[in-house]
PDB file of C-alpha atoms in Angstrom:
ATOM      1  CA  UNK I 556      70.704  36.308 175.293  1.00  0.00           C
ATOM      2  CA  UNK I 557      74.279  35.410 174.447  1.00  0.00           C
ATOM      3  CA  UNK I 558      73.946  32.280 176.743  1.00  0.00           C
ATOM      4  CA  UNK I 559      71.174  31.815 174.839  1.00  0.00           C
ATOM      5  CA  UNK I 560      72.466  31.720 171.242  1.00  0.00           C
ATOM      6  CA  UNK I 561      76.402  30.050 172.603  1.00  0.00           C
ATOM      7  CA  UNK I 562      75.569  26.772 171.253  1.00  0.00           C
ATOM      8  CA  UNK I 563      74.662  28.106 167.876  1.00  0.00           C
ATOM      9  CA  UNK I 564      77.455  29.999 167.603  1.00  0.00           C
ATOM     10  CA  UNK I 565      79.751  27.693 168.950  1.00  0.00           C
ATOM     11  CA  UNK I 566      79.293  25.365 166.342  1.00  0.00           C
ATOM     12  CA  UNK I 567      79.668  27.860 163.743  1.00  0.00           C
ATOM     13  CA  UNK I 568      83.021  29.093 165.101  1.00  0.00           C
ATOM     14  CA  UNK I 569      84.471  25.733 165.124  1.00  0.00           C
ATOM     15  CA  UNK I 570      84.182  25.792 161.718  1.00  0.00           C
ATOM     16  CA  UNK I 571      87.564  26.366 160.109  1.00  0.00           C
ATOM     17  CA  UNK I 572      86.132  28.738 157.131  1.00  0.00           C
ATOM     18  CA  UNK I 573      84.655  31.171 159.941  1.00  0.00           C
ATOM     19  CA  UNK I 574      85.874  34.693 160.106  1.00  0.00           C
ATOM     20  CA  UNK I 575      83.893  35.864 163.257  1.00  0.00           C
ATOM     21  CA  UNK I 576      81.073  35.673 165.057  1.00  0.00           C
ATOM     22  CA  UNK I 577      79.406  38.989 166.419  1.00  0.00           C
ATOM     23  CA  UNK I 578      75.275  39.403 168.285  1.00  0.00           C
ATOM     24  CA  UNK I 579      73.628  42.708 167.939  1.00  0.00           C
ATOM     25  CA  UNK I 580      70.726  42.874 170.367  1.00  0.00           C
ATOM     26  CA  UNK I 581      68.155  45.108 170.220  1.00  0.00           C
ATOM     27  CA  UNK I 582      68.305  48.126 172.002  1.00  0.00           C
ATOM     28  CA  UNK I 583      65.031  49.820 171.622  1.00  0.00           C
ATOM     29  CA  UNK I 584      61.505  48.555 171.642  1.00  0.00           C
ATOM     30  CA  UNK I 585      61.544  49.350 168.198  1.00  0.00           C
ATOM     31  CA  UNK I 586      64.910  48.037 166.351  1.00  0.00           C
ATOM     32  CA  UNK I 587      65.234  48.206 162.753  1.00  0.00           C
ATOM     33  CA  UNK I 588      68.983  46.681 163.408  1.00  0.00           C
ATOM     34  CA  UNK I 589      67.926  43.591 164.106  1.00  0.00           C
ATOM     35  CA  UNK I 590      64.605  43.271 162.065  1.00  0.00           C
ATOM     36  CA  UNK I 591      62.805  43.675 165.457  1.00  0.00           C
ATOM     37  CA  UNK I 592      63.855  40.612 166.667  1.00  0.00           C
ATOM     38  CA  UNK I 593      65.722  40.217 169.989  1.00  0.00           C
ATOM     39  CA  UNK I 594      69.199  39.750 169.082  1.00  0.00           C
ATOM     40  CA  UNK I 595      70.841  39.286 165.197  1.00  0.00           C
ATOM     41  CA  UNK I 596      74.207  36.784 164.539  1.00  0.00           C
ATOM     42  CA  UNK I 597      76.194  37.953 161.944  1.00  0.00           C
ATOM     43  CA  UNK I 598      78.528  35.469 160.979  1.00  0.00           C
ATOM     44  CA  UNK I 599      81.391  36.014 158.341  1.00  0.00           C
ATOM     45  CA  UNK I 600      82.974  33.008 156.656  1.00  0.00           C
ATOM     46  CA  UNK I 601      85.832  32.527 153.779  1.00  0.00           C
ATOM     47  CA  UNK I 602      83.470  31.303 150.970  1.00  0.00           C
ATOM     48  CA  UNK I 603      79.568  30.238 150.974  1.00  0.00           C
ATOM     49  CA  UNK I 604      77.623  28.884 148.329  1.00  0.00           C
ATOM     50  CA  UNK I 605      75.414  31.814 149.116  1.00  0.00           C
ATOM     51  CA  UNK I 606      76.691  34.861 149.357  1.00  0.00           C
ATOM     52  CA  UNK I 607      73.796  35.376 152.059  1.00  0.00           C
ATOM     53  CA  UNK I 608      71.845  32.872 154.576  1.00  0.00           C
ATOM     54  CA  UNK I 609      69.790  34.008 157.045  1.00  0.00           C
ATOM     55  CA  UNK I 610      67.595  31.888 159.879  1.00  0.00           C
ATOM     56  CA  UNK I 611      65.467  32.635 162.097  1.00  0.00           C
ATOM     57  CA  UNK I 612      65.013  31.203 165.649  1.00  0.00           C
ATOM     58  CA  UNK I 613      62.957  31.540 168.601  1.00  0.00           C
ATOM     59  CA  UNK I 614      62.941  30.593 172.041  1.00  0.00           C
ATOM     60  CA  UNK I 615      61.362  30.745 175.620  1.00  0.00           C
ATOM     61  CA  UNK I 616      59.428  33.884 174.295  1.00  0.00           C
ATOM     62  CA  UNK I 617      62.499  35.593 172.748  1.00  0.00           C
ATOM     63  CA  UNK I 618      63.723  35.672 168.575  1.00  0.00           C
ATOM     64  CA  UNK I 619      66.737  35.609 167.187  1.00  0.00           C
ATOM     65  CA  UNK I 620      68.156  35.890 163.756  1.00  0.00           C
ATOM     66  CA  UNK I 621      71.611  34.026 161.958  1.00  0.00           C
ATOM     67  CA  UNK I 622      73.345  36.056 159.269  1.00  0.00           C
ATOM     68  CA  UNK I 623      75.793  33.952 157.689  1.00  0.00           C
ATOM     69  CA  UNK I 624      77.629  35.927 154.572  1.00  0.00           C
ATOM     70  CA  UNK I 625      80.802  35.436 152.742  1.00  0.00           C
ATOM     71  CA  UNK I 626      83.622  37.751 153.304  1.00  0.00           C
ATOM     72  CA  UNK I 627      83.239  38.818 149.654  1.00  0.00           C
ATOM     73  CA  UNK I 628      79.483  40.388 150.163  1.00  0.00           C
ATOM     74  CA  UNK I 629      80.573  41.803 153.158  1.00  0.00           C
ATOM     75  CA  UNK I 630      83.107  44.267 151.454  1.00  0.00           C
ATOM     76  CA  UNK I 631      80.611  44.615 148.501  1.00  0.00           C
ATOM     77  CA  UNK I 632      78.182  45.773 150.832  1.00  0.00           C
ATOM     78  CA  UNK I 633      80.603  48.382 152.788  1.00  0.00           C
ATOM     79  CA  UNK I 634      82.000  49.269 149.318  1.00  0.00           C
ATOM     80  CA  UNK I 635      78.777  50.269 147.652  1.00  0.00           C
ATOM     81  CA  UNK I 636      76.381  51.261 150.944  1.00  0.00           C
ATOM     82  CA  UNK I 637      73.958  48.410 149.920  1.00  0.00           C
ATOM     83  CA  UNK I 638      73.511  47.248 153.191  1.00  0.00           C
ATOM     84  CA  UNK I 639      73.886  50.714 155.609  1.00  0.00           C
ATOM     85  CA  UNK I 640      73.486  48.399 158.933  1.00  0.00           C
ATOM     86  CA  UNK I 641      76.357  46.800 158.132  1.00  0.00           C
ATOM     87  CA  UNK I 642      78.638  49.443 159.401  1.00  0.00           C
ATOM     88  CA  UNK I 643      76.235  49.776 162.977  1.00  0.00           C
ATOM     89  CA  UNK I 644      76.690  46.165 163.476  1.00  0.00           C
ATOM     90  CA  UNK I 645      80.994  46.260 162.764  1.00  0.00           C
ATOM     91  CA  UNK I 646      81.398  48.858 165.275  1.00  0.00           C
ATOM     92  CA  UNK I 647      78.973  48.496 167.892  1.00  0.00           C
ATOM     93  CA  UNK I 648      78.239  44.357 167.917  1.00  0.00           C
ATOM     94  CA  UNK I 649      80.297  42.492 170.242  1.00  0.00           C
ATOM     95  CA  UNK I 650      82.483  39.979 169.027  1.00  0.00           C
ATOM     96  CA  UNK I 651      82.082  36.455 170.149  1.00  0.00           C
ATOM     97  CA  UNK I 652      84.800  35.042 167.698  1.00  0.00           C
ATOM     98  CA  UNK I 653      87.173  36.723 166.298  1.00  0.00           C
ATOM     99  CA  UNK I 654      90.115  34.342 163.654  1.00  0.00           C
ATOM    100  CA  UNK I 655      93.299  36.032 163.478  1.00  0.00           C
ATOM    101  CA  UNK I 656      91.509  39.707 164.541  1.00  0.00           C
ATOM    102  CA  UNK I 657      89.397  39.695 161.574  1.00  0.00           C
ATOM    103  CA  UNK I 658      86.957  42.184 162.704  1.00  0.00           C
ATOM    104  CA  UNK I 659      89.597  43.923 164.464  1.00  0.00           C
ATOM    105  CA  UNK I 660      91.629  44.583 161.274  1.00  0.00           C
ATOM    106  CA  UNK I 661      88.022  45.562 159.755  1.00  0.00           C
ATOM    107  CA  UNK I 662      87.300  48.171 162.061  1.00  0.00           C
ATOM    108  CA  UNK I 663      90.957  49.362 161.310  1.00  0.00           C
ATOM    109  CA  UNK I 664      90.179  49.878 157.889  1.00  0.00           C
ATOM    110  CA  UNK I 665      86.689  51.279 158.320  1.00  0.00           C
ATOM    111  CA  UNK I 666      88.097  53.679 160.270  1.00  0.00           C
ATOM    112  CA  UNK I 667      91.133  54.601 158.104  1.00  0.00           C
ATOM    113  CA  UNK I 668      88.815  54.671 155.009  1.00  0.00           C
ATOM    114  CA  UNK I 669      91.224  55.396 152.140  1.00  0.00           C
ATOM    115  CA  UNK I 670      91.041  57.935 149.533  1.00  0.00           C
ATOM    116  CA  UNK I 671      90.342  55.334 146.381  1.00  0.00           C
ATOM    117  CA  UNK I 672      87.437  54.326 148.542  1.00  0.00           C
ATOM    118  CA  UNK I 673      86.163  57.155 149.993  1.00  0.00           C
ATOM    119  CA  UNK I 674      86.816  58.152 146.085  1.00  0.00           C
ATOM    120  CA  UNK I 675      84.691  55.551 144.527  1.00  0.00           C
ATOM    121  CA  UNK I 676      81.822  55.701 147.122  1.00  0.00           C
ATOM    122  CA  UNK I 677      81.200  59.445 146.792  1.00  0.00           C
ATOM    123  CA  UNK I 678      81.182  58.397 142.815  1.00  0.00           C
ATOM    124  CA  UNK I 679      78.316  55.927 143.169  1.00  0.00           C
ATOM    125  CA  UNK I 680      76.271  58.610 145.688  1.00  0.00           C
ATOM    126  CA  UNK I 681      76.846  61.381 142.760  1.00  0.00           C
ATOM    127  CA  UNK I 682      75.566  59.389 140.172  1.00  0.00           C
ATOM    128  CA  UNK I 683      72.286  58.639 142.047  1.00  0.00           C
ATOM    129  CA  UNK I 684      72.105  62.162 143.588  1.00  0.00           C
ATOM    130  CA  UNK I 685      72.266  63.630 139.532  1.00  0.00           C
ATOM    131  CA  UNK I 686      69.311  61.164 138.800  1.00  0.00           C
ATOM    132  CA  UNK I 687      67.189  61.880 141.794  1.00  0.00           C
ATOM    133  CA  UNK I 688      67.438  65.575 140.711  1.00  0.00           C
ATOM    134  CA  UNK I 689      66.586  65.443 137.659  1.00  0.00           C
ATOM    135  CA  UNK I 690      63.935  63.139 138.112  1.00  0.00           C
ATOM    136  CA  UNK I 691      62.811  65.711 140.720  1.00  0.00           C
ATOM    137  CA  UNK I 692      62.829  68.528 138.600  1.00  0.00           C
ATOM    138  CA  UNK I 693      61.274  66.635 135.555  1.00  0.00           C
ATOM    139  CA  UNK I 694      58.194  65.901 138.015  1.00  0.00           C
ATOM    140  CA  UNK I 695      58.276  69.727 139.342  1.00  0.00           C
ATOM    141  CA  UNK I 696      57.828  71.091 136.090  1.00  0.00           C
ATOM    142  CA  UNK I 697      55.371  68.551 135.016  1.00  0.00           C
ATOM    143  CA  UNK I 698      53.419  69.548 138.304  1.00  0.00           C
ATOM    144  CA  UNK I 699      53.506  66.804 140.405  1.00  0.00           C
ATOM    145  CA  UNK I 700      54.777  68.166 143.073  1.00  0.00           C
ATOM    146  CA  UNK I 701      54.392  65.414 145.541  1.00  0.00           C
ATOM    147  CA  UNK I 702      56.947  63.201 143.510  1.00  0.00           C
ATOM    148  CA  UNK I 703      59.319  65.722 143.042  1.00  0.00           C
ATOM    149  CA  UNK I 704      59.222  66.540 146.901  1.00  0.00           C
ATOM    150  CA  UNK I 705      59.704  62.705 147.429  1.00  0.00           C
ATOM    151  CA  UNK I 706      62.649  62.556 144.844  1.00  0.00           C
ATOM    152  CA  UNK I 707      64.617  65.961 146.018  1.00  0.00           C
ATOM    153  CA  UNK I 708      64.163  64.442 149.226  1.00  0.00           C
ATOM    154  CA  UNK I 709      66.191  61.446 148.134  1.00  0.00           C
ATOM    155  CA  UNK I 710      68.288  63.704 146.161  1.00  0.00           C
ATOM    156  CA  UNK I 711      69.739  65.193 149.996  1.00  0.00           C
ATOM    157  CA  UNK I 712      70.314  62.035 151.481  1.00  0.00           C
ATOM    158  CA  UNK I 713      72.996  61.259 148.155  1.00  0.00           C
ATOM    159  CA  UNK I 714      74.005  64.148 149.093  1.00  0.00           C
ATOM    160  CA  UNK I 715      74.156  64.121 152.905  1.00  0.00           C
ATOM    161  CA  UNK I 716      76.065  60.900 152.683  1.00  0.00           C
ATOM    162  CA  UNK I 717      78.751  62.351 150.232  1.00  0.00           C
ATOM    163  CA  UNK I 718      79.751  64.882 152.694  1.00  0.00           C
ATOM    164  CA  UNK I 719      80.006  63.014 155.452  1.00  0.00           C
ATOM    165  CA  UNK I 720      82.046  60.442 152.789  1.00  0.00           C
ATOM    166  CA  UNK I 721      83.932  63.700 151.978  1.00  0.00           C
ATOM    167  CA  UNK I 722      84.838  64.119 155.319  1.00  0.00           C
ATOM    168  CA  UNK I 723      86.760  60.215 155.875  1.00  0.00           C
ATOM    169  CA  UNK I 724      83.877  58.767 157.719  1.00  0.00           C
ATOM    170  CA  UNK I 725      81.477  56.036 156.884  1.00  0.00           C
ATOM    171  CA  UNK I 726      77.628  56.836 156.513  1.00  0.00           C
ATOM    172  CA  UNK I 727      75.654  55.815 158.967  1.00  0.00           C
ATOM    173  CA  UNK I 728      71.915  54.835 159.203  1.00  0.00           C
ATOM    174  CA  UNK I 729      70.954  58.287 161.135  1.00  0.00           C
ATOM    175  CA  UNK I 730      73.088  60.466 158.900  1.00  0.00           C
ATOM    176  CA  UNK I 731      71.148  63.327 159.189  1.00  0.00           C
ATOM    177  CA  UNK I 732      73.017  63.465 162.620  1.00  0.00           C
ATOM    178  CA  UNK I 733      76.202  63.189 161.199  1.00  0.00           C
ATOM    179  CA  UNK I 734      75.502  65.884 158.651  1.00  0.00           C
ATOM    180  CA  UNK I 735      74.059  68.538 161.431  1.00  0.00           C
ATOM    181  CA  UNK I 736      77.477  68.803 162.821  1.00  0.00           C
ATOM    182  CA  UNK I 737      79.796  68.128 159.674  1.00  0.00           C
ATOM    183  CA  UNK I 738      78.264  70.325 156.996  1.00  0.00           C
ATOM    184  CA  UNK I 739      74.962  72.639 158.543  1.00  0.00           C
ATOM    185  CA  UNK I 740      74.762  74.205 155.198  1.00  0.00           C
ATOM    186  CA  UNK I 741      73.451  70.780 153.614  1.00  0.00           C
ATOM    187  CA  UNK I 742      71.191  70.061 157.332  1.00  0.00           C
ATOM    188  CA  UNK I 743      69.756  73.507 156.895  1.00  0.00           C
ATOM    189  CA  UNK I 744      68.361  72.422 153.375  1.00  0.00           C
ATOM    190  CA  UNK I 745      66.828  69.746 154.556  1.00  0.00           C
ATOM    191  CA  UNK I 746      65.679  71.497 157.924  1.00  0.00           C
ATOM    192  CA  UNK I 747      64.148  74.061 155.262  1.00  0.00           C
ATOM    193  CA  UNK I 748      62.386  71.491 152.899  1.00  0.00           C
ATOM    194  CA  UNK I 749      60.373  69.961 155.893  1.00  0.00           C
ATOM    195  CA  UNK I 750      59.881  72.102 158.367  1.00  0.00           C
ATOM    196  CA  UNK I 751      59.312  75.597 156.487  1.00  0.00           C
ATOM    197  CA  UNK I 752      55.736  77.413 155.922  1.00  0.00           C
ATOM    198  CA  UNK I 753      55.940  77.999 152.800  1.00  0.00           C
ATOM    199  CA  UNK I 754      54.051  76.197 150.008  1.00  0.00           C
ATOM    200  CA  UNK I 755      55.434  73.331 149.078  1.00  0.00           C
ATOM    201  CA  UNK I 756      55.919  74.935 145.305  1.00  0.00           C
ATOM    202  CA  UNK I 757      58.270  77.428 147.123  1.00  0.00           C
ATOM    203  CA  UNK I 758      60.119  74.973 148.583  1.00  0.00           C
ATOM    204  CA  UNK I 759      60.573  73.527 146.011  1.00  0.00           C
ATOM    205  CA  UNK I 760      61.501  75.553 143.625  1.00  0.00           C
ATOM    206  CA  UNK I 761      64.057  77.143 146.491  1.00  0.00           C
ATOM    207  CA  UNK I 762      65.865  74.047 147.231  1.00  0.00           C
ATOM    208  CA  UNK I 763      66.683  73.673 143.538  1.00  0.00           C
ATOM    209  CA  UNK I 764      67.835  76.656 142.628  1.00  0.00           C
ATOM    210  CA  UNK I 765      69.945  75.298 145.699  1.00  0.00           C
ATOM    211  CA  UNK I 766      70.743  71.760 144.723  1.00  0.00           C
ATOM    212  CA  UNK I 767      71.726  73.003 141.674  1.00  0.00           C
ATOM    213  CA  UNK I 768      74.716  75.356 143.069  1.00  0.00           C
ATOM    214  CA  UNK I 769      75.469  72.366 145.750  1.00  0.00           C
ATOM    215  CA  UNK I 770      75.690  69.949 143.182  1.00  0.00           C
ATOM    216  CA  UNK I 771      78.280  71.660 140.501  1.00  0.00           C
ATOM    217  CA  UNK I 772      80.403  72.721 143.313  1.00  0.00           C
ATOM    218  CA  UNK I 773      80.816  68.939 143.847  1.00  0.00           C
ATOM    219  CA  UNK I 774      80.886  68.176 140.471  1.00  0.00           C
ATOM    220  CA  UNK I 775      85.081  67.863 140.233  1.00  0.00           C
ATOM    221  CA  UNK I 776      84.788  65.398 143.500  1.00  0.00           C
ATOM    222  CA  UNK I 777      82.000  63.642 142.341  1.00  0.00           C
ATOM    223  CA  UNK I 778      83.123  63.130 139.002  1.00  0.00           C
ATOM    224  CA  UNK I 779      86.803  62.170 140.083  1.00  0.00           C
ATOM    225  CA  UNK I 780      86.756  58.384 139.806  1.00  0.00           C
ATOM    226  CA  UNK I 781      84.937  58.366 136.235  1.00  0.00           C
ATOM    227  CA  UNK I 782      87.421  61.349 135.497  1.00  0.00           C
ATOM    228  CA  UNK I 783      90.771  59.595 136.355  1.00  0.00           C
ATOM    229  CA  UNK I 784      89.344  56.450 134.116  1.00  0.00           C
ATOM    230  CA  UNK I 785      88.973  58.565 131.151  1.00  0.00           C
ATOM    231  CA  UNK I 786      92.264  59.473 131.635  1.00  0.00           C
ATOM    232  CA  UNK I 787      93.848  56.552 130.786  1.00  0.00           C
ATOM    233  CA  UNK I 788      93.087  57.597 126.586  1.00  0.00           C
ATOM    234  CA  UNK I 789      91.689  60.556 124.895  1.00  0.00           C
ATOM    235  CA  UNK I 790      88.487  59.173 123.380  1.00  0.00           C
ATOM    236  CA  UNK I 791      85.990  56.810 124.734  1.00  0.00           C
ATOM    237  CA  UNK I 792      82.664  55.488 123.567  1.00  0.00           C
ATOM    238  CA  UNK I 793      80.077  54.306 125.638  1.00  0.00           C
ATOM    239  CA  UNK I 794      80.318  50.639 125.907  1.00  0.00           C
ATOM    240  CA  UNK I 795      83.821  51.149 126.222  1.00  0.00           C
ATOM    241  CA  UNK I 796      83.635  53.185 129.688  1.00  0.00           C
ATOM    242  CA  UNK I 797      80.491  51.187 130.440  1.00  0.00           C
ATOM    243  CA  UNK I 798      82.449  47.638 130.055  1.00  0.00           C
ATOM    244  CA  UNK I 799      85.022  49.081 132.039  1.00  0.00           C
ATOM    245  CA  UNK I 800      86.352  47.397 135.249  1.00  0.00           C
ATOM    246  CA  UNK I 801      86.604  49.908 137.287  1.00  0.00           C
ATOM    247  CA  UNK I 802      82.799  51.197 136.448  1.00  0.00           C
ATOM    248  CA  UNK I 803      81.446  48.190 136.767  1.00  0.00           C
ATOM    249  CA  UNK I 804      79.317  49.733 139.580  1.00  0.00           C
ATOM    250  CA  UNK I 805      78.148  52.557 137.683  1.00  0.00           C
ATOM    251  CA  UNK I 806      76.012  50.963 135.481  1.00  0.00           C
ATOM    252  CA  UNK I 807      72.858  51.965 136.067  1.00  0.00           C
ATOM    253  CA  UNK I 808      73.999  55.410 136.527  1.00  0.00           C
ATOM    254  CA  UNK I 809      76.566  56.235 134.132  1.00  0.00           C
ATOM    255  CA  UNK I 810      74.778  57.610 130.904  1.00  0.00           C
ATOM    256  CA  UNK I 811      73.054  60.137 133.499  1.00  0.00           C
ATOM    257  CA  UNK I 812      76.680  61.268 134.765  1.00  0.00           C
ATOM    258  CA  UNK I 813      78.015  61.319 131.608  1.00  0.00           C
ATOM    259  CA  UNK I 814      75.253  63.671 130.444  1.00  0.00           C
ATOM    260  CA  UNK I 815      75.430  65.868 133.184  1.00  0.00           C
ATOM    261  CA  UNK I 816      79.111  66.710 133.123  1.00  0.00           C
ATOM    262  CA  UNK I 817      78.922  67.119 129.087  1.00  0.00           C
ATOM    263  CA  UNK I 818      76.254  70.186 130.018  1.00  0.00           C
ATOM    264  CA  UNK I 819      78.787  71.330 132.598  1.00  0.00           C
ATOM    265  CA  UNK I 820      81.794  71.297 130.034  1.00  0.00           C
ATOM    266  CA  UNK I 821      83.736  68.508 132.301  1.00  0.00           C
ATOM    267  CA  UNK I 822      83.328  66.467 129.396  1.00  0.00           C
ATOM    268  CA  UNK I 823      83.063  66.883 126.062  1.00  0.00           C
ATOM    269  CA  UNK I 824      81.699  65.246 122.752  1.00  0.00           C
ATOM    270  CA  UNK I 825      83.592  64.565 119.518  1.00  0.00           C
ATOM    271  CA  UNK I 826      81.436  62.782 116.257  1.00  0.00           C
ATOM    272  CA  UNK I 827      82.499  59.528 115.276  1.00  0.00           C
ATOM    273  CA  UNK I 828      81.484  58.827 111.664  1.00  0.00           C
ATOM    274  CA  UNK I 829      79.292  55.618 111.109  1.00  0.00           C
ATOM    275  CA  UNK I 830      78.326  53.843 108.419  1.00  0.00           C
ATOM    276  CA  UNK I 831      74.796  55.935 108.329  1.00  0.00           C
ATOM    277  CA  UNK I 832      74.608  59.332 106.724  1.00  0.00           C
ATOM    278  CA  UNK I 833      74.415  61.987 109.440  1.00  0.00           C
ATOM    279  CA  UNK I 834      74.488  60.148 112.122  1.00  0.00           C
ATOM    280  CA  UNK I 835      77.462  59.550 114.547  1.00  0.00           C
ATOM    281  CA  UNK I 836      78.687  57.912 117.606  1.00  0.00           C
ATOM    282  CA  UNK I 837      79.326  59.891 120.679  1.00  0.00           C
ATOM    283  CA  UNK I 838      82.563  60.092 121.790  1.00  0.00           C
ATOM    284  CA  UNK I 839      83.368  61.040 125.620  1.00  0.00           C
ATOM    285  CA  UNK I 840      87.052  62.904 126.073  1.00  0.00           C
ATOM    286  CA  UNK I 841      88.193  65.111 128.628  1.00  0.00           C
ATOM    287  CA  UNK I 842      88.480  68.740 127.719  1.00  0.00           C
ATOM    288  CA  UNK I 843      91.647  69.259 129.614  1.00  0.00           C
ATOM    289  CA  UNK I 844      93.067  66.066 127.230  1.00  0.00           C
ATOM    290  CA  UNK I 845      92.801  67.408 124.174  1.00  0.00           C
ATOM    291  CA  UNK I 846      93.738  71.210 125.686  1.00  0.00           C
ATOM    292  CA  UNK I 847      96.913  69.889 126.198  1.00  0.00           C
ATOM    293  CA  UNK I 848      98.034  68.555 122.807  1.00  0.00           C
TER     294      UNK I 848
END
């Protein structure tokens, strides 16, 4: 397959704004890592007009796939877990071109994973593992038990993934595999949701009296990036932590954060007088802030 694809590659490597060139060829019948086609290119250059630019090939009876995406959507995508292939094809592609060990220094740093990151990351799977369960539990008391089985269910892969985050490594597609051996206690919840006899209003209302306990004692972890922002002055509105650099990727899930850590005294609210009668902006401070004044 590689003899295959060389000329396409070739040309791409010869290019002075190319990074690397790597082929990930499918190893099962079925291969969701490649899109089910044969073999997948991922090539990494400098700067693109597109971030992402993909083509698709075929040849005496086989496919193929080009991935061609900037440097800058490739850390985006490890960053944030948007992509959760990306990772399979950095460590287990082969490298056909490699510019001043690009991917070798990449692997280095996937592997060394440090603690802002790992930091940030377990952040972004806390905010969406706080929505899922409450959306969950919203549908389980409304009845609709299907939904909230379908969102708790979602709710334990957030949190899977922010254990095995906890632990320095980088989620990986199967990482119900990498949970099993790194935290069974999380596994044996999700073992228990699928596999147990009871009705599913048992097992559901077991796993989130559960989640519940599982996700305060992660609150101070999962809370630790928004935490150390609010840090840097006693009293912040909304839009002010929302506009925020360094929450720039918590957007869609920072009013649900916010809220949950003001019911589990992390934060707390202060009134800021408006220009209405009786009605106030919020403001967000640390409780530990103002403690020590």
């Amino acid at each position: 397959m590689e003899n295959l694809l060389r000329p396409i590659y070739q040309e791409r490597a010869s290019r002075p704004d190319t990074l690397a060139v790597m082929i990930i060829e499918r190893r099962n019948q079925t291969s969701s890592a490649t899109d089910n086609f044969d073999a997948a290119l991922l090539v990494i250059v400098n700067k693109t007009e597109e971030p992402v630019f993909v083509k698709h090939y075929e040849f005496d009876g086989k496919t193929a796939s080009l991935h061609i995406i900037s440097v800058e959507q490739l850390q985006e995508w490890i960053l944030l877990g948007t992509n959760r292939r990306i990772i399979d094809w950095i460590l287990n592609g082969k490298v056909l071109f490699d510019r001043n060990e690009f991917i070798a220094k990449l692997i280095e740093q996937l592997n060394t994973f440090p603690f802002s990151e790992r930091k940030l990351k377990i952040g972004l799977e806390y905010g969406k593992l706080i929505r899922r369960y409450i959306e969950g539990k919203a549908f389980f008391e409304d009845g609709q038990f299907l939904d909230a089985y379908n969102s708790i269910v979602h709710a334990l892969h957030h949190l899977a993934r922010i254990e095995v985050i906890d632990k320095g490594f980088h989620p990986e597609v199967t990482v119900w595999n990498q949970v099993r051996h790194m935290e069974p206690q999380v596994y044996k919840l999700y073992k228990e949701l699928i596999e147990s006899n009871e009705s599913l209003h048992k097992r559901l209302e077991l796993l989130f009296l559960a989640s519940d306990f599982l996700i305060h004692s992660k609150a101070e972890i999962g809370a630790a990036h928004i935490l150390d922002v609010m840090n840097e002055k006693t009293v912040w509105q909304f839009a002010e932590l929302l506009n925020h650099p360094e929450l720039k990727y918590f957007t869609a899930d920072l009013g649900v954060i916010l809220e949950f850590l003001t019911e589990k005294d992390l934060v707390c609210v202060k009134e800021i007088e408006t220009k209405g009668q009786k009605i106030f902006h919020r403001g967000y401070f640390i409780k530990k802030s103002v403690d020590d004044e």
